[in-house]
Short mmCIF file of N, CA, C and O in Angstrom, two decimals:
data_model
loop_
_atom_site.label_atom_id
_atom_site.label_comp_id
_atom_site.label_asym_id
_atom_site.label_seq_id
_atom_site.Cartn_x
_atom_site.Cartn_y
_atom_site.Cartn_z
N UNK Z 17 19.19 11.06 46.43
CA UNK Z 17 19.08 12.41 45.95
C UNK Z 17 20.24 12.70 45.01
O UNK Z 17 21.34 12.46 45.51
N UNK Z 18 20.25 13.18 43.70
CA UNK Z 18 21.03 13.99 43.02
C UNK Z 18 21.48 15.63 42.94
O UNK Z 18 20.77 16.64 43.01
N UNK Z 19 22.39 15.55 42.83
CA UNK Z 19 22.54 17.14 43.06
C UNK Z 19 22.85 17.34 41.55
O UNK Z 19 23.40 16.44 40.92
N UNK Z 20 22.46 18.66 40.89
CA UNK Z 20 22.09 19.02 39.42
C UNK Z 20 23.01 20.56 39.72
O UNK Z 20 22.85 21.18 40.77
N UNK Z 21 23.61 20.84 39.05
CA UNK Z 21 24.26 22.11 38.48
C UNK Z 21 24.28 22.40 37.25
O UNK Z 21 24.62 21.59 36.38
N UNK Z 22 23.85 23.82 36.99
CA UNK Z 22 23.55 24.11 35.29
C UNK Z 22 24.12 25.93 35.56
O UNK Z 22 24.00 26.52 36.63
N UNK Z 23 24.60 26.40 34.55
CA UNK Z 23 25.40 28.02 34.79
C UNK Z 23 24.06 28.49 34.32
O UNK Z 23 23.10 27.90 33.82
N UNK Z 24 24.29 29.82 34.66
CA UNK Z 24 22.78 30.90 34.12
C UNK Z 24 24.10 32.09 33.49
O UNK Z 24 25.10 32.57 34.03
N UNK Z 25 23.48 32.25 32.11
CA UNK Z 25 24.42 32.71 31.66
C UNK Z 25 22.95 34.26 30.80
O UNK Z 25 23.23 35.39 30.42
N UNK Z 26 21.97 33.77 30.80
CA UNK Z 26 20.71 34.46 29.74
C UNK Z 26 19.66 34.07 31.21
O UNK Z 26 19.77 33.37 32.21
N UNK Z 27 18.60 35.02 30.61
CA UNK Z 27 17.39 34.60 31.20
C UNK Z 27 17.05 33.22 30.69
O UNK Z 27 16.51 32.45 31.49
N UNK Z 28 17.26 32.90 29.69
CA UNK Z 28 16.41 31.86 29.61
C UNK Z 28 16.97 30.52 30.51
O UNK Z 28 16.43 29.45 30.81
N UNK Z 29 18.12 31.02 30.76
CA UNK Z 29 19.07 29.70 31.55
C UNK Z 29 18.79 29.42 32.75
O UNK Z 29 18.66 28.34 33.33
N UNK Z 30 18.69 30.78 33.19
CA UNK Z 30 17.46 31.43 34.49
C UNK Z 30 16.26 30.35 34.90
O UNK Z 30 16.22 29.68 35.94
N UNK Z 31 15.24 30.35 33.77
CA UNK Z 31 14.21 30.09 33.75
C UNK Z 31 14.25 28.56 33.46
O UNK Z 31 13.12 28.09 33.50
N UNK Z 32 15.06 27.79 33.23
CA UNK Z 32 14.91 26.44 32.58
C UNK Z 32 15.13 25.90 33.65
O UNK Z 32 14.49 24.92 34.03
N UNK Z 33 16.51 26.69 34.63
CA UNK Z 33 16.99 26.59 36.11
C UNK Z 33 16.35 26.20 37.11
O UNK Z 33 16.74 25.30 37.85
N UNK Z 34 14.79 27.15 37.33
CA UNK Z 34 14.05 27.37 38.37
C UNK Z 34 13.24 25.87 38.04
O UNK Z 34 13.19 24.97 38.88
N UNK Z 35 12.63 25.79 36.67
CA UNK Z 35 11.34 24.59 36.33
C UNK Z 35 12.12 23.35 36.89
O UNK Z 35 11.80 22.83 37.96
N UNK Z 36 13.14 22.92 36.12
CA UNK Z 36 13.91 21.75 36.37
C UNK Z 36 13.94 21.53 38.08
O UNK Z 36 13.49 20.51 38.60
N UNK Z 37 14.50 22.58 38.79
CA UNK Z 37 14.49 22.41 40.25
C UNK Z 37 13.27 22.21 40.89
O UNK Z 37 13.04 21.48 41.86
N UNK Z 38 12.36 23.09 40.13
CA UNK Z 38 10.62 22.47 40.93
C UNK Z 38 10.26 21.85 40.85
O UNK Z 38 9.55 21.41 41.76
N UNK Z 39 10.50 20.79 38.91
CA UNK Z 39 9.82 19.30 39.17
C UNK Z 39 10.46 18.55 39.65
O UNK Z 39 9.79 17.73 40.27
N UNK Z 40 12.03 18.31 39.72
CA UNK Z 40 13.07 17.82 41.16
C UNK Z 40 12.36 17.91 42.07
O UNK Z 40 12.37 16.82 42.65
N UNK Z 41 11.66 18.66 42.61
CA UNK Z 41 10.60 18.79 43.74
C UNK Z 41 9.29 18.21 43.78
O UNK Z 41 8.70 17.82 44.79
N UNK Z 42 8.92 18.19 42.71
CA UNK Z 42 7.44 17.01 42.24
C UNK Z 42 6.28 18.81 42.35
O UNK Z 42 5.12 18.86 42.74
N UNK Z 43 6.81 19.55 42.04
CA UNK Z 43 5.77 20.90 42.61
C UNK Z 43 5.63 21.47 41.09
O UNK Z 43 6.35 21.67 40.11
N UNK Z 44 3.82 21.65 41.64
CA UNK Z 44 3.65 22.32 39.76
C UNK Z 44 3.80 24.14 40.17
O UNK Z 44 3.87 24.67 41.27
N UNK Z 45 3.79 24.62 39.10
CA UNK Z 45 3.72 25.86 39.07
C UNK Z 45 2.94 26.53 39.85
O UNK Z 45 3.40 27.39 40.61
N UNK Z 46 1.51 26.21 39.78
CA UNK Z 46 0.66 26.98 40.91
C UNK Z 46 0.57 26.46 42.36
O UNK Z 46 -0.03 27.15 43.18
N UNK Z 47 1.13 25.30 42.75
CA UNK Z 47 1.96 25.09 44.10
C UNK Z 47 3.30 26.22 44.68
O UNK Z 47 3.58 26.72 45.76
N UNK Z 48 3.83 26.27 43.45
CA UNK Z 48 5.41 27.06 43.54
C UNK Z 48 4.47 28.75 43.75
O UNK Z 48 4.88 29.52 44.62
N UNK Z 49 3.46 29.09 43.02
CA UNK Z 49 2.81 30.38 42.66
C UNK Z 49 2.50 30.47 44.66
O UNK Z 49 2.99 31.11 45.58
N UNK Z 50 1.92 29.91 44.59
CA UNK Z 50 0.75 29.98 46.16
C UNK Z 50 2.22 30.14 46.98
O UNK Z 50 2.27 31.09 47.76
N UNK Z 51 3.28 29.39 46.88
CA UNK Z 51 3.78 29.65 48.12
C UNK Z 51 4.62 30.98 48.42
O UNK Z 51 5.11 31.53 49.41
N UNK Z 52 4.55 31.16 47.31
CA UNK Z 52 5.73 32.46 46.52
C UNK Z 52 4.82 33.94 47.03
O UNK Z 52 5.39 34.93 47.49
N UNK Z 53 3.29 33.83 46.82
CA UNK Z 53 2.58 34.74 46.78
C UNK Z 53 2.51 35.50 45.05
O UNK Z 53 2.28 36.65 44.66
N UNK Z 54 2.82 34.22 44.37
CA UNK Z 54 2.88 35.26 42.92
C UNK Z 54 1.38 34.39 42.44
O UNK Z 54 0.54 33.74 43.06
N UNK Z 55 1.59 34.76 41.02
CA UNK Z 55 0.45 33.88 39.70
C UNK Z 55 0.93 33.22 39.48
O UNK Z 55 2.13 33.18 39.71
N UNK Z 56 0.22 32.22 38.83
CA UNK Z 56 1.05 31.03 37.78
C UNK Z 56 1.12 31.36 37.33
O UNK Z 56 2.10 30.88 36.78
N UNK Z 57 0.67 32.49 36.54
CA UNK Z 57 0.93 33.03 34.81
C UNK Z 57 2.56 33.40 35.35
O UNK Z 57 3.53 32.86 34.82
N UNK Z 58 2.67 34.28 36.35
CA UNK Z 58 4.20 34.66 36.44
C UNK Z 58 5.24 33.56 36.67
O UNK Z 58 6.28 33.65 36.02
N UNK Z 59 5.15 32.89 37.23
CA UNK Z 59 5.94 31.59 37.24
C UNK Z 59 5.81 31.10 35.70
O UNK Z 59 6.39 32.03 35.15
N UNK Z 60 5.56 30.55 35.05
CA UNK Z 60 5.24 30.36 33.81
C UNK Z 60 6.03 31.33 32.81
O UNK Z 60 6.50 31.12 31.70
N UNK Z 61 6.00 32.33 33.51
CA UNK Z 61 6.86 33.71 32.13
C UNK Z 61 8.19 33.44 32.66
O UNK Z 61 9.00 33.28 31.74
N UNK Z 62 8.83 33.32 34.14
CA UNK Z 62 10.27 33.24 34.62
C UNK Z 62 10.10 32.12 33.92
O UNK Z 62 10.34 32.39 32.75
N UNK Z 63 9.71 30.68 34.05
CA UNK Z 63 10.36 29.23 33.36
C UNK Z 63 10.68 30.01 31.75
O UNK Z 63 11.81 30.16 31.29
N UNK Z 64 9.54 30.40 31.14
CA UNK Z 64 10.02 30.55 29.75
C UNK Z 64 10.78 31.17 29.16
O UNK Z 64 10.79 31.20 27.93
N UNK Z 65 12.07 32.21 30.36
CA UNK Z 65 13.10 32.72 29.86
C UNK Z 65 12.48 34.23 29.52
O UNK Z 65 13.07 35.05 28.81
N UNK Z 66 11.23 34.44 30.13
CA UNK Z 66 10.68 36.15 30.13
C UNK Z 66 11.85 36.71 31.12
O UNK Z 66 12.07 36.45 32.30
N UNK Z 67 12.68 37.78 30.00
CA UNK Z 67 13.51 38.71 31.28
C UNK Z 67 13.12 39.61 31.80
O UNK Z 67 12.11 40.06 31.25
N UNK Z 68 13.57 40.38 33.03
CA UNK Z 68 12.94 41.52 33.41
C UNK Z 68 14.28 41.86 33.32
O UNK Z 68 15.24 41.09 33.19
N UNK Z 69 14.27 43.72 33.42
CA UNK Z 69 15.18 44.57 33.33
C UNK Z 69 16.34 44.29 34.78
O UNK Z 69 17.47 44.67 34.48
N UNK Z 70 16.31 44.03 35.43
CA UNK Z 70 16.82 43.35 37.02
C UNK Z 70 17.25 42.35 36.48
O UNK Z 70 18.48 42.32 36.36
N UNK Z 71 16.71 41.53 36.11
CA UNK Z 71 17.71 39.83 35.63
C UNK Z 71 18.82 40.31 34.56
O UNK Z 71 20.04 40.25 34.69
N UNK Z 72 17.86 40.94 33.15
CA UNK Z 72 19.13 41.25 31.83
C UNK Z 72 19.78 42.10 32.87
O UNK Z 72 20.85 41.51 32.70
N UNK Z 73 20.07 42.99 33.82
CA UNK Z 73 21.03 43.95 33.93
C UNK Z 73 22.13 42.76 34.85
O UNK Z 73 23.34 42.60 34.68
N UNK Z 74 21.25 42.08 35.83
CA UNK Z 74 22.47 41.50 36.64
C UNK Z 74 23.71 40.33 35.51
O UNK Z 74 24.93 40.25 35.38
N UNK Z 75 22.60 39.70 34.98
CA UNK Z 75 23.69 38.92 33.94
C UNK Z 75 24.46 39.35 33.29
O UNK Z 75 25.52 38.74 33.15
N UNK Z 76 24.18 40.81 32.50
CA UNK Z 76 25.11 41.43 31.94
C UNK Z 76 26.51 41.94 32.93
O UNK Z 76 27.62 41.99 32.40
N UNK Z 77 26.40 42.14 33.76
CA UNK Z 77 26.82 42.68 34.72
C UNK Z 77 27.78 41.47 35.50
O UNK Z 77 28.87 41.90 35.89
N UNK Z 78 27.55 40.30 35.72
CA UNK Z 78 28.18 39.07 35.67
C UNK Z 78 29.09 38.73 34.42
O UNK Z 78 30.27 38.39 34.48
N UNK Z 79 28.34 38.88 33.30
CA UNK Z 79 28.95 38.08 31.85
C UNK Z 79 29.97 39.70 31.92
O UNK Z 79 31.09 39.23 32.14
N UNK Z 80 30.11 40.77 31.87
CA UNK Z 80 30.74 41.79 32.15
C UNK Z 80 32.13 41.54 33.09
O UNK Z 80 33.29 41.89 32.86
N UNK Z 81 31.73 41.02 33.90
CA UNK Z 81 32.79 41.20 35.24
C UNK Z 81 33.63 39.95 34.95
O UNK Z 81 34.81 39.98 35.28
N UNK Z 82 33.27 39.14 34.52
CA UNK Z 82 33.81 37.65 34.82
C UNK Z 82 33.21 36.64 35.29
O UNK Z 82 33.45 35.51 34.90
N UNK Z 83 32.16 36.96 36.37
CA UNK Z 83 31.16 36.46 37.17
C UNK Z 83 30.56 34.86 36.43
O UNK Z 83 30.05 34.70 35.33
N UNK Z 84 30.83 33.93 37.41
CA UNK Z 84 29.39 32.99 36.63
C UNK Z 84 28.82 32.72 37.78
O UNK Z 84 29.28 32.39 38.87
N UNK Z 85 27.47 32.95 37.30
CA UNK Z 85 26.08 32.55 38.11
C UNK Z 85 25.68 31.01 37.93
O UNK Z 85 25.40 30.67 36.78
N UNK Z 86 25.63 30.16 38.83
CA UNK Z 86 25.49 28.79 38.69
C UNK Z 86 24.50 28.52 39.80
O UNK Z 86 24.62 28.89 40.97
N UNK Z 87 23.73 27.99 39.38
CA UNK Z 87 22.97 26.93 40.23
C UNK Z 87 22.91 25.75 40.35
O UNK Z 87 23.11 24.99 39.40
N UNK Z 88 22.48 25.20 42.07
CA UNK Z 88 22.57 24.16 42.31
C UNK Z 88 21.30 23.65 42.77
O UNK Z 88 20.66 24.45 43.45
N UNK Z 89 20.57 22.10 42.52
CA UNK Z 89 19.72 21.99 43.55
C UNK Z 89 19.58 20.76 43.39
O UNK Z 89 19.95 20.24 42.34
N UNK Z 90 18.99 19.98 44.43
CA UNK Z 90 18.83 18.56 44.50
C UNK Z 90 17.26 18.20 44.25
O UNK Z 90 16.20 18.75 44.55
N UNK Z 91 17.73 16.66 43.34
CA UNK Z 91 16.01 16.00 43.32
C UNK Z 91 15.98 14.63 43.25
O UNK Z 91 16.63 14.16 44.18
N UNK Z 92 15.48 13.74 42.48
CA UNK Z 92 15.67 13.00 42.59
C UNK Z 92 15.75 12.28 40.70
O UNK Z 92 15.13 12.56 39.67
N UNK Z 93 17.01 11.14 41.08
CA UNK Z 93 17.22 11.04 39.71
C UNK Z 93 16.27 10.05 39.18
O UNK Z 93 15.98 9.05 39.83
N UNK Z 94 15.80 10.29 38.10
CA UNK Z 94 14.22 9.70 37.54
C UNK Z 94 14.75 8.32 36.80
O UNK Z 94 13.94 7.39 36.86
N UNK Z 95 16.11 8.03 36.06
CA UNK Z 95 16.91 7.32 35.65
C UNK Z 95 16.99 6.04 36.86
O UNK Z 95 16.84 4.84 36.62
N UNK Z 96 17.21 6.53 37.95
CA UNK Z 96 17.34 5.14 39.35
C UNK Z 96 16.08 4.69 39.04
O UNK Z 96 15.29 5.33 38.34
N UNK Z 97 15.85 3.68 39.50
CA UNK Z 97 15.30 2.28 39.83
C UNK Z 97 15.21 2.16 41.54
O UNK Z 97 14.80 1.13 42.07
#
């Protein structure tokens, strides 16, 4: 297993964040949708860096304070053999 860290600094950093960690997971979008209780269309708008007023306010509000938002998550590295 690899462990992956990337900062979220924008929505879109957000969103590149979440995809990368789900196919680390081998899970498509409407797997991730069903378990979530959302759509795929909505999963699909978070990967593509769609902000909502709640995300732009918290980042600002981070990039404001000093704050960095970082994520972490493990998968597997596709590079091994």
């Amino acid at each position: 297993m690899t462990t992956h860290t990337a900062p979220m600094r924008a929505p879109a950093d957000f969103g590149i964040v979440l995809q990368q960690a789900r196919l680390a997971r081998g899970m498509s979008q409407q797997r991730l949708a069903e378990e979530l209780d959302l759509s795929q269309s909505q999963i699909s708008e978070i990967e593509s860096g769609k902000a909502t007023i709640h995300l732009r306010r918290l980042l600002t509000i981070a990039n404001a304070t000093g704050v960095e938002l970082t994520a972490t998550w493990q998968g597997t590295d596709a590079s091994r053999s």
